[in-house]
Amino acid sequence: MQVKVLLDESEIPRQWYNIAADLPTPMQPPLGPDGKPISPEMLAPVFPMNIIEQEVSQERWIDIPEEVLQILYLWRPSPLYRARSLEKALGTPARIYYKNEGVSPAGSHKPNTAVPQAWYNKQFGIKRITTETGAGQWGSALAFSCALLGLECKVYMVRISFDQKPFRRLMMETWGAKCVASPSNETQAGRNILAELPDTPGSLGIAISEAVEAAVSDKSGQTRYSLGSVLNHVMLHQTIIGLEAKKQLAKVNEKKVDVVIGCAGGGSNFAGLAFPFVADKIAGADIEIYPVEPSSCPTMTRGPFSYDFGDTAEMTPLLPMHTLGHKFVPPAIHAGGLRYHGIAPLVSQTIVEGLVTPRAYHQVECYKAALLWARTEGFISAPETSHAIACAIEEAKKAKEEGKEKVILMNWSGHGLMDLTGYEKFMSGKLEDFPLPEEMLQESLASISKLPKPQAAKTGKW
Amino acid sequence: MQVKVLLDESEIPRQWYNIAADLPTPMQPPLGPDGKPISPEMLAPVFPMNIIEQEVSQERWIDIPEEVLQILYLWRPSPLYRARSLEKALGTPARIYYKNEGVSPAGSHKPNTAVPQAWYNKQFGIKRITTETGAGQWGSALAFSCALLGLECKVYMVRISFDQKPFRRLMMETWGAKCVASPSNETQAGRNILAELPDTPGSLGIAISEAVEAAVSDKSGQTRYSLGSVLNHVMLHQTIIGLEAKKQLAKVNEKKVDVVIGCAGGGSNFAGLAFPFVADKIAGADIEIYPVEPSSCPTMTRGPFSYDFGDTAEMTPLLPMHTLGHKFVPPAIHAGGLRYHGIAPLVSQTIVEGLVTPRAYHQVECYKAALLWARTEGFISAPETSHAIACAIEEAKKAKEEGKEKVILMNWSGHGLMDLTGYEKFMSGKLEDFPLPEEMLQESLASISKLPKPQAAKTGKW
């Protein structure tokens, strides 16, 4: 019995899919500090123009450069697995498929966009890229990509992760990146924070501020900033996952997918798998599509659709998105990659349109699911990925109750070999769910109540 | 340009290759405490009879059970890569290919034998398997395999690794295995050591003694012991690596391999890749085959071919092998998997016959090679694997000097994501080579001088 479906390199998708071309309602633009739409030129000090062009593109299909493919071939096309052992353990009539994105050198889906971003920067004459990283998945993906393309890479890593996760930092350094704890003394933003709070554990918001400042303040003009999720071009680059999955499902004669699932922090691995299927749904297909988030950081299930800042320090443009408010501090769940107050504008738009239906799970249930996964499918999952697994298992059980042979497709976004302490806590019975900090949420939401509201209408067609 | 060569599951080799059938001189038998050859029956309390049959088999081809393949499909056939970026960085005319064995759930080649060993035990009615582990690669591979087959697994982990490498232990526990620090209070062997040396860091020799005792002392008869290297059946199971490589090279029209390289501690990943090519050499092909070891634990390059014990405590049968003497304590190099005083009898025999030519490298050169690898090929290598890389780079440079388009094939035996501290030491300039402890080596060799000598003649034909 076949376990995995492979594609040869010659079968790799040669274009990314841009869902902006197909959305029923046009995307609302990002807004500047004055409340007016920002122009591509205003982003030029931060990103190279070839990436900005992708960010605002309305083209449905965008060519993947040959040199980018040449690096992606190191792990792409990624294998599509049939989760036969899990199906058997659950006794479900559902057929569960998953894309294994953990086979990349950095261990997650993140290099799918890190490689093209580094390549476009290089094409534009950029020599050095700055970024921030929380748990380290994104920083290591960008470090890997810069190493292979001969670019310098500087990563501002949230101090508490820098101290607690030395191995992620060592991965970045092995790939030649410079990694500093944020807040640092290297930027004005960092120095300001340190003067006020010398013992701060740091935050993603502060690290973003530092990375952006380091990019725009380089007088040589040869440094730019890179972001690993949220933005349109990031979602675009990740669609290679879903485009491959379609080819692979066709190879095993699966003509219809019933359920598509991905965990969602900023939204990129979910969008990468799901958007090509959202396109089918727009065209009339009957598919349930679930982005999955932590119950204690319920951006999609509890956050309103609003304009909001991408960072705590209010340095970024205002983005139209589901958000808990940029002052919201998520509880310290193990899935660090899902601890973000907002979600990609493109994902938000598909929620507003009713094309996708957010789900939320608490972490104890997610670890329970991940443990069953490890002991059936064999692979040890990242804590973020475990959220998708919890949803897939619930759907498979539902299919059993209903006696339906559903086809469930899930994104297995990365391995958990660098994040095993959560498993230890779970197995020793010490892992707890965090309740949603309701009072803080209300304060955070109040603080964005005066920000502009996007006008995207809910068509309610789906 | 193609980067990797895939095989579909339908193309997987369906038989293992047993080199014992083709060796020019027959293997010498293991000897018991009385100096007489031991019979298969004498091993029955330790291993199930179906594995013992494989251990002594002279059949050239042995069928891989369908249910074993079904689990191997989780990562097999493993991809064969062309190291194009490394070739470019070296400016070599050589074509360097490598098998990526790091794609297994446990991250190395070890599950190739852990899965069939667990399966044969289960077939024989065994419920529980014991083993030892040093750095943890083998223990985690067996834990993974037992989880998927529903067997209990007990791992005696050398105390210093147990304390210093909690993440490997957590991998084993995630797969449901019980992992205890060795020496433990659970066995007589452990208690004896603890009484004498309460603060001992433990050793592989002690852990083997505990695991064997725990297996043979289970009165129910439902427990057996499993070993991850050295023995004939382990080499057999690993040959799937080389058999796949042959099919993959044929797919890209490589008609001749010039150089085959693998690192060697107990010898299994080297043998797995190399033995199918050793068969070609026996049949007349012109191939250089290099098992690579650490210069500070030079079993193959400095150790005589002698009968010796597999463990420090002299509990195992005497095996005919290259050995530094079972009292030899290798320096604390980072490549824990290569810190063994002996090498598999089958590998030893190919050395004695002149079929393969051992090489040795110091660890600083290996880390230098692994860093270049990470920044060109992208994958972060295990410290053991870095020894093969150092050799491959030397051979590629030699091909450049000679202006020859050689084909070099290497086994990339595993990733180094759980072993990054060596990289940190190397990058900060703190890593040092360990000189061979010459005096201790001479003492150790003297202590085995009275053990029987195997009579295998060197044919010198190759």
Tab-separated table of N, CA, C and O in Angstrom, chain A residues 195-251:
chain	number	residue	atom	x	y	z
A	195	ALA	N	17.018	51.275	27.923
A	195	ALA	CA	17.137	52.357	28.907
A	195	ALA	C	15.950	52.335	29.860
A	195	ALA	O	16.091	52.556	31.062
A	196	GLU	N	14.790	52.008	29.298
A	196	GLU	CA	13.564	52.011	30.087
A	196	GLU	C	13.413	50.709	30.870
A	196	GLU	O	13.073	50.710	32.058
A	197	LEU	N	13.664	49.585	30.174
A	197	LEU	CA	13.465	48.257	30.766
A	197	LEU	C	14.705	47.387	30.541
A	197	LEU	O	14.723	46.536	29.650
A	198	PRO	N	15.736	47.574	31.357
A	198	PRO	CA	16.989	46.842	31.097
A	198	PRO	C	16.842	45.329	31.166
A	198	PRO	O	17.615	44.606	30.546
A	199	ASP	N	15.854	44.830	31.897
A	199	ASP	CA	15.719	43.380	32.057
A	199	ASP	C	14.605	42.779	31.211
A	199	ASP	O	14.165	41.656	31.451
A	200	THR	N	14.099	43.508	30.224
A	200	THR	CA	12.981	43.017	29.429
A	200	THR	C	13.326	41.718	28.698
A	200	THR	O	14.447	41.555	28.210
A	201	PRO	N	12.374	40.780	28.641
A	201	PRO	CA	12.610	39.553	27.873
A	201	PRO	C	12.518	39.787	26.366
A	201	PRO	O	12.778	38.890	25.579
A	202	GLY	N	12.147	41.007	25.957
A	202	GLY	CA	11.978	41.306	24.531
A	202	GLY	C	10.638	40.832	24.012
A	202	GLY	O	9.856	40.199	24.736
A	203	SER	N	10.345	41.217	22.771
A	203	SER	CA	9.098	40.787	22.141
A	203	SER	C	9.285	40.852	20.634
A	203	SER	O	10.220	41.487	20.139
A	204	LEU	N	8.408	40.180	19.916
A	204	LEU	CA	8.484	40.193	18.460
A	204	LEU	C	8.327	41.620	17.940
A	204	LEU	O	9.002	42.042	17.000
A	205	GLY	N	7.442	42.377	18.602
A	205	GLY	CA	7.226	43.762	18.184
A	205	GLY	C	8.499	44.591	18.251
A	205	GLY	O	8.824	45.340	17.327
A	206	ILE	N	9.250	44.442	19.327
A	206	ILE	CA	10.506	45.190	19.472
A	206	ILE	C	11.524	44.718	18.433
A	206	ILE	O	12.223	45.519	17.795
A	207	ALA	N	11.599	43.399	18.252
A	207	ALA	CA	12.586	42.846	17.316
A	207	ALA	C	12.300	43.314	15.891
A	207	ALA	O	13.224	43.596	15.114
A	208	ILE	N	11.012	43.416	15.524
A	208	ILE	CA	10.652	43.943	14.203
A	208	ILE	C	11.169	45.380	14.076
A	208	ILE	O	11.798	45.748	13.080
A	209	SER	N	10.915	46.181	15.106
A	209	SER	CA	11.361	47.568	15.072
A	209	SER	C	12.874	47.640	14.842
A	209	SER	O	13.363	48.422	14.035
A	210	GLU	N	13.620	46.824	15.537
A	210	GLU	CA	15.075	46.851	15.390
A	210	GLU	C	15.516	46.420	13.990
A	210	GLU	O	16.386	47.050	13.387
A	211	ALA	N	14.905	45.348	13.487
A	211	ALA	CA	15.316	44.832	12.170
A	211	ALA	C	15.003	45.841	11.070
A	211	ALA	O	15.803	46.047	10.147
A	212	VAL	N	13.828	46.486	11.165
A	212	VAL	CA	13.461	47.490	10.164
A	212	VAL	C	14.414	48.683	10.260
A	212	VAL	O	14.952	49.157	9.250
A	213	GLU	N	14.666	49.134	11.469
A	213	GLU	CA	15.584	50.269	11.638
A	213	GLU	C	16.971	49.952	11.078
A	213	GLU	O	17.582	50.771	10.378
A	214	ALA	N	17.460	48.752	11.363
A	214	ALA	CA	18.791	48.369	10.880
A	214	ALA	C	18.838	48.375	9.356
A	214	ALA	O	19.861	48.704	8.750
A	215	ALA	N	17.718	48.027	8.734
A	215	ALA	CA	17.683	48.006	7.260
A	215	ALA	C	17.639	49.418	6.704
A	215	ALA	O	18.451	49.792	5.850
A	216	VAL	N	16.691	50.229	7.154
A	216	VAL	CA	16.492	51.536	6.537
A	216	VAL	C	17.600	52.520	6.918
A	216	VAL	O	17.819	53.504	6.213
A	217	SER	N	18.321	52.256	8.009
A	217	SER	CA	19.349	53.215	8.429
A	217	SER	C	20.712	52.918	7.797
A	217	SER	O	21.668	53.655	8.025
A	218	ASP	N	20.812	51.848	7.013
A	218	ASP	CA	22.090	51.574	6.338
A	218	ASP	C	22.245	52.549	5.171
A	218	ASP	O	21.561	52.448	4.152
A	219	LYS	N	23.169	53.488	5.311
A	219	LYS	CA	23.341	54.561	4.330
A	219	LYS	C	23.767	54.041	2.950
A	219	LYS	O	23.561	54.701	1.930
A	220	SER	N	24.377	52.864	2.905
A	220	SER	CA	24.842	52.339	1.611
A	220	SER	C	23.674	51.956	0.713
A	220	SER	O	23.839	51.788	-0.488
A	221	GLY	N	22.488	51.807	1.309
A	221	GLY	CA	21.329	51.390	0.514
A	221	GLY	C	21.372	49.927	0.105
A	221	GLY	O	20.564	49.479	-0.706
A	222	GLN	N	22.295	49.176	0.689
A	222	GLN	CA	22.443	47.776	0.270
A	222	GLN	C	21.819	46.793	1.265
A	222	GLN	O	22.051	45.595	1.181
A	223	THR	N	21.047	47.313	2.216
A	223	THR	CA	20.397	46.449	3.199
A	223	THR	C	18.882	46.571	3.079
A	223	THR	O	18.357	47.672	2.879
A	224	ARG	N	18.186	45.481	3.153
A	224	ARG	CA	16.729	45.505	3.206
A	224	ARG	C	16.257	44.569	4.311
A	224	ARG	O	17.025	43.775	4.856
A	225	TYR	N	14.954	44.658	4.585
A	225	TYR	CA	14.321	43.887	5.650
A	225	TYR	C	13.487	42.765	5.019
A	225	TYR	O	13.009	42.900	3.886
A	226	SER	N	13.298	41.699	5.751
A	226	SER	CA	12.505	40.577	5.241
A	226	SER	C	11.573	40.071	6.329
A	226	SER	O	11.950	39.991	7.502
A	227	LEU	N	10.347	39.741	5.922
A	227	LEU	CA	9.330	39.273	6.874
A	227	LEU	C	8.893	37.855	6.470
A	227	LEU	O	8.734	37.571	5.290
A	228	GLY	N	8.700	37.008	7.453
A	228	GLY	CA	8.462	35.595	7.163
A	228	GLY	C	7.014	35.167	7.090
A	228	GLY	O	6.720	33.990	6.870
A	229	SER	N	6.071	36.116	7.294
A	229	SER	CA	4.654	35.748	7.223
A	229	SER	C	3.843	37.012	6.939
A	229	SER	O	4.393	38.032	6.522
A	230	VAL	N	2.572	36.941	7.079
A	230	VAL	CA	1.606	38.056	7.061
A	230	VAL	C	1.422	38.720	5.686
A	230	VAL	O	0.292	38.894	5.217
A	231	LEU	N	2.517	39.105	5.031
A	231	LEU	CA	2.394	39.900	3.804
A	231	LEU	C	1.978	39.046	2.596
A	231	LEU	O	2.155	37.828	2.575
A	232	ASN	N	1.449	39.745	1.582
A	232	ASN	CA	0.907	39.059	0.409
A	232	ASN	C	1.950	38.212	-0.323
A	232	ASN	O	1.663	37.097	-0.765
A	233	HIS	N	3.171	38.770	-0.481
A	233	HIS	CA	4.172	38.018	-1.252
A	233	HIS	C	4.620	36.754	-0.521
A	233	HIS	O	5.057	35.791	-1.151
A	234	VAL	N	4.495	36.762	0.805
A	234	VAL	CA	4.848	35.560	1.564
A	234	VAL	C	3.807	34.456	1.308
A	234	VAL	O	4.158	33.290	1.064
A	235	MET	N	2.528	34.849	1.349
A	235	MET	CA	1.459	33.884	1.053
A	235	MET	C	1.656	33.315	-0.364
A	235	MET	O	1.528	32.116	-0.598
A	236	LEU	N	1.969	34.232	-1.280
A	236	LEU	CA	2.200	33.834	-2.680
A	236	LEU	C	3.247	32.726	-2.783
A	236	LEU	O	3.006	31.672	-3.402
A	237	HIS	N	4.417	32.966	-2.171
A	237	HIS	CA	5.516	31.987	-2.286
A	237	HIS	C	5.156	30.633	-1.689
A	237	HIS	O	5.659	29.600	-2.117
A	238	GLN	N	4.293	30.660	-0.675
A	238	GLN	CA	3.946	29.396	-0.015
A	238	GLN	C	2.935	28.573	-0.821
A	238	GLN	O	2.739	27.385	-0.545
A	239	THR	N	2.293	29.176	-1.819
A	239	THR	CA	1.272	28.404	-2.550
A	239	THR	C	1.844	27.214	-3.303
A	239	THR	O	1.092	26.347	-3.754
A	240	ILE	N	3.171	27.157	-3.400
A	240	ILE	CA	3.774	25.981	-4.048
A	240	ILE	C	3.354	24.705	-3.306
A	240	ILE	O	3.256	23.629	-3.918
A	241	ILE	N	3.067	24.833	-2.009
A	241	ILE	CA	2.657	23.652	-1.222
A	241	ILE	C	1.342	23.089	-1.758
A	241	ILE	O	1.234	21.902	-2.081
A	242	GLY	N	0.330	23.937	-1.866
A	242	GLY	CA	-0.974	23.469	-2.313
A	242	GLY	C	-0.979	23.062	-3.781
A	242	GLY	O	-1.679	22.108	-4.169
A	243	LEU	N	-0.187	23.772	-4.593
A	243	LEU	CA	-0.115	23.428	-6.018
A	243	LEU	C	0.511	22.052	-6.210
A	243	LEU	O	0.056	21.252	-7.034
A	244	GLU	N	1.540	21.755	-5.419
A	244	GLU	CA	2.120	20.403	-5.464
A	244	GLU	C	1.100	19.377	-4.993
A	244	GLU	O	0.955	18.303	-5.596
A	245	ALA	N	0.419	19.692	-3.900
A	245	ALA	CA	-0.545	18.734	-3.329
A	245	ALA	C	-1.600	18.341	-4.366
A	245	ALA	O	-1.998	17.177	-4.459
A	246	LYS	N	-2.050	19.314	-5.158
A	246	LYS	CA	-3.056	19.006	-6.184
A	246	LYS	C	-2.530	17.996	-7.201
A	246	LYS	O	-3.229	17.050	-7.577
A	247	LYS	N	-1.287	18.213	-7.630
A	247	LYS	CA	-0.701	17.261	-8.588
A	247	LYS	C	-0.566	15.878	-7.960
A	247	LYS	O	-0.764	14.849	-8.616
A	248	GLN	N	-0.193	15.853	-6.685
A	248	GLN	CA	0.030	14.576	-6.010
A	248	GLN	C	-1.283	13.833	-5.777
A	248	GLN	O	-1.364	12.615	-5.956
A	249	LEU	N	-2.322	14.559	-5.403
A	249	LEU	CA	-3.632	13.920	-5.214
A	249	LEU	C	-4.143	13.353	-6.532
A	249	LEU	O	-4.725	12.262	-6.577
A	250	ALA	N	-3.881	14.079	-7.607
A	250	ALA	CA	-4.307	13.583	-8.919
A	250	ALA	C	-3.606	12.270	-9.250
A	250	ALA	O	-4.194	11.369	-9.855
A	251	LYS	N	-2.342	12.155	-8.818
A	251	LYS	CA	-1.582	10.925	-9.108
A	251	LYS	C	-2.181	9.699	-8.448
A	251	LYS	O	-1.983	8.582	-8.905
